[in-house]
PDB file of C-alpha atoms in Angstrom:
ATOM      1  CA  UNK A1087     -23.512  61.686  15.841  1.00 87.00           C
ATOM      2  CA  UNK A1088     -25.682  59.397  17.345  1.00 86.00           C
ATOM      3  CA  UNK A1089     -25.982  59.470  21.608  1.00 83.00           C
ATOM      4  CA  UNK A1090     -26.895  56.029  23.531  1.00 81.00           C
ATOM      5  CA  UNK A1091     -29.529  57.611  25.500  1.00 74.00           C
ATOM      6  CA  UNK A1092     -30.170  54.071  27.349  1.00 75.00           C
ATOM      7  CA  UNK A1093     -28.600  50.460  27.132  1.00 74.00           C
ATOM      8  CA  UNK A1094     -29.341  47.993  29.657  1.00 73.00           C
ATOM      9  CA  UNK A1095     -28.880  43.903  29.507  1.00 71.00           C
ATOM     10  CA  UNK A1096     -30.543  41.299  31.468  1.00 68.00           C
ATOM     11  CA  UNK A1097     -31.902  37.806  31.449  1.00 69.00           C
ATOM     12  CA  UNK A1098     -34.994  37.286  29.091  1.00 73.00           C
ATOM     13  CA  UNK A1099     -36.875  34.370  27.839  1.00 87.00           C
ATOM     14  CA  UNK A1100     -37.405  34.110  24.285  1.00 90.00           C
ATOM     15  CA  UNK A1101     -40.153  31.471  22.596  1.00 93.00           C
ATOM     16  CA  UNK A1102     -40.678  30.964  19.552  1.00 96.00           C
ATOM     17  CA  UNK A1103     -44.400  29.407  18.424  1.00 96.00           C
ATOM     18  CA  UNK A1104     -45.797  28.420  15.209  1.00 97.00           C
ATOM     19  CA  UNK A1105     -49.339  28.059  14.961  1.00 96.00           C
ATOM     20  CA  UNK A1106     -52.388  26.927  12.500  1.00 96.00           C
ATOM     21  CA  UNK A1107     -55.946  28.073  12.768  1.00 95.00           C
ATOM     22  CA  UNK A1108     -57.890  26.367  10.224  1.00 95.00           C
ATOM     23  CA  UNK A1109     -57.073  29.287   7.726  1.00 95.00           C
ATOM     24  CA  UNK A1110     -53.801  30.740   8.386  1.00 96.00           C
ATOM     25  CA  UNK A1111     -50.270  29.926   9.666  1.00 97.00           C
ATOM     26  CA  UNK A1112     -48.539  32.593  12.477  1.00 97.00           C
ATOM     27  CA  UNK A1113     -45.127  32.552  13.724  1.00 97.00           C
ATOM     28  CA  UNK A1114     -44.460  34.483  16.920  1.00 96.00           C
ATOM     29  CA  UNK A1115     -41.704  34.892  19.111  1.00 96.00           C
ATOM     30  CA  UNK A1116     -42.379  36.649  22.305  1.00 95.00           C
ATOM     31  CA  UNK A1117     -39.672  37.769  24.916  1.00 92.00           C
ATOM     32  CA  UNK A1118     -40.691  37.976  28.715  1.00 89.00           C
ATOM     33  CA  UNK A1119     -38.950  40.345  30.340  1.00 83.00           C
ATOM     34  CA  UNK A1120     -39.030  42.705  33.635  1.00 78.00           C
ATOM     35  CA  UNK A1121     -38.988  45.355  31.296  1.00 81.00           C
ATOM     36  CA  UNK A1122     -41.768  47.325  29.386  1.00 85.00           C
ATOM     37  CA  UNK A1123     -43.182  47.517  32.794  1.00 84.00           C
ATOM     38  CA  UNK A1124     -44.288  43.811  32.787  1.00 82.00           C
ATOM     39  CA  UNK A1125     -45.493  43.155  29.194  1.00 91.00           C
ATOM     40  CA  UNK A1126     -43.985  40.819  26.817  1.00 94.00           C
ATOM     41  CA  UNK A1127     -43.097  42.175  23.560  1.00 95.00           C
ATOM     42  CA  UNK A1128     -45.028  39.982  20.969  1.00 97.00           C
ATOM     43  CA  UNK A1129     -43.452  39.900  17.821  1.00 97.00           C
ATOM     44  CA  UNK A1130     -45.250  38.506  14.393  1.00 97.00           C
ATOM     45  CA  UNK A1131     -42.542  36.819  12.170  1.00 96.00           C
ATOM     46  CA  UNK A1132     -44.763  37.578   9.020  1.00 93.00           C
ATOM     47  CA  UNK A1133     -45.279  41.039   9.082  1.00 92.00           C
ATOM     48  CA  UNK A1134     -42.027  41.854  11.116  1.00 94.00           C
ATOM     49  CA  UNK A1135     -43.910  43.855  13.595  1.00 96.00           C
ATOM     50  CA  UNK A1136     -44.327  43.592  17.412  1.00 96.00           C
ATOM     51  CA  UNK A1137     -47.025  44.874  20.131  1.00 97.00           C
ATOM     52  CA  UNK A1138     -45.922  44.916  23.992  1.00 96.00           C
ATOM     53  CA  UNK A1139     -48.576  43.009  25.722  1.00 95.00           C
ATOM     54  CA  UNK A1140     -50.010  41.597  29.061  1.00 91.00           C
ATOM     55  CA  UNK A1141     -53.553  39.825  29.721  1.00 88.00           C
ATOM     56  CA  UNK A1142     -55.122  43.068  30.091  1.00 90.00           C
ATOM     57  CA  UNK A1143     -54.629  43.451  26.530  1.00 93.00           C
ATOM     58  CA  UNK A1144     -55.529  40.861  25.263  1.00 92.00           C
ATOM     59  CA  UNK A1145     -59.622  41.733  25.235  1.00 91.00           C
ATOM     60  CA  UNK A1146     -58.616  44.600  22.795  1.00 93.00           C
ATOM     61  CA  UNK A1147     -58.293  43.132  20.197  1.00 92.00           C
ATOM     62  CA  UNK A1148     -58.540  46.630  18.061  1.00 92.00           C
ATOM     63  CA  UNK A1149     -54.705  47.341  19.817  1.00 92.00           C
ATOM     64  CA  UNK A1150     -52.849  43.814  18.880  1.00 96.00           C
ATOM     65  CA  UNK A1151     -55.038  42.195  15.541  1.00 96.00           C
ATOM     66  CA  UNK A1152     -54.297  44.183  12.854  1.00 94.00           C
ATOM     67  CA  UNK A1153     -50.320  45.184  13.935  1.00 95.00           C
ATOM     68  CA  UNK A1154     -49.482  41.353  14.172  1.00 96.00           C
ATOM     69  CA  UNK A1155     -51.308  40.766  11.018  1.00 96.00           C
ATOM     70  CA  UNK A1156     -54.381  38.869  11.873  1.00 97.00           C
ATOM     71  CA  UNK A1157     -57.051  37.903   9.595  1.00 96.00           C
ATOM     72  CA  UNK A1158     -60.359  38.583  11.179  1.00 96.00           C
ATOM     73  CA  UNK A1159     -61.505  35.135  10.825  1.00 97.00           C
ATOM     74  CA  UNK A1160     -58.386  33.837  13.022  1.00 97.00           C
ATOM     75  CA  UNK A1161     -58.328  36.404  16.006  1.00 97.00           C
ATOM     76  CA  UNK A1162     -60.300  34.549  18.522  1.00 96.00           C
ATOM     77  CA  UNK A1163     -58.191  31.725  18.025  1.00 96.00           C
ATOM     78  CA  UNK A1164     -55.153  33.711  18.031  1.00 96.00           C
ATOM     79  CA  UNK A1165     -56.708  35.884  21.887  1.00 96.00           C
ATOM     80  CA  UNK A1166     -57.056  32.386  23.273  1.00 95.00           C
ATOM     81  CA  UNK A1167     -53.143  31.299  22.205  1.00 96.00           C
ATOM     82  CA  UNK A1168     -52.153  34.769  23.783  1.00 95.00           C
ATOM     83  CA  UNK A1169     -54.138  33.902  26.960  1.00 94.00           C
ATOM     84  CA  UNK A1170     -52.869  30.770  26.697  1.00 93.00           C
ATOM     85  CA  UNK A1171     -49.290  32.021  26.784  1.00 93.00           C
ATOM     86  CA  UNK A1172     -49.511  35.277  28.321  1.00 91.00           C
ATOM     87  CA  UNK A1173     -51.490  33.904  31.573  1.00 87.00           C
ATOM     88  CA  UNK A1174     -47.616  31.822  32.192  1.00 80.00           C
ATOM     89  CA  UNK A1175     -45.551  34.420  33.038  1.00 64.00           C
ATOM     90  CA  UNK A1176     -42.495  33.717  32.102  1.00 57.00           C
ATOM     91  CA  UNK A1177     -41.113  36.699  32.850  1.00 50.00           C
ATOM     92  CA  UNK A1178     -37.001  36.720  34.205  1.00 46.00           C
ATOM     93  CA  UNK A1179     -35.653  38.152  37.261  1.00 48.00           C
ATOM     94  CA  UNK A1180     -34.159  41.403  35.995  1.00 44.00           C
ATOM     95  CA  UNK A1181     -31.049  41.559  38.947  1.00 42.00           C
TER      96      UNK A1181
END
């Protein structure tokens, strides 16, 4: 038996990037939502895992890097796309 502890719906915005560094190729989507109490859930197409983030984040490099499966080499690039995108907030009205 399985119990729904929690289901709620609301309005999010979903993107969906692509991007090159000079070594590697990353495909993201990242939903902005009033949820996860104002992160966006960042999700790495590649290694099918996702990190909830917000700027603040973003300098820890240690938390985000590795589970979205960034070479070394690529993750200053990749902090400055996340800045980039993260510093929009494109967060939805949740009501």
């Amino acid at each position: 038996m399985v119990d729904i502890l929690f289901e709620e719906s609301g309005s999010q915005s979903v993107h969906h990037y692509c991007i090159a560094t000079e070594h590697h190729r990353y495909d993201f989507s990242i939903i902005f939502t009033n949820n996860f109490f104002g992160k966006a859930m960042v999700v790495s197409i590649q290694s099918g895992t996702m990190v909830l983030m917000c700027n603040e984040d973003i300098e820890n490099d240690c938390y985000w890097a590795e589970k979205l499966g960034i070479h070394p080499i690529d993750v200053d690039e990749c902090r400055i796309f996340l800045q980039m995108i993260l510093n929009q907030k494109l967060f939805v009205n949740q009501y």
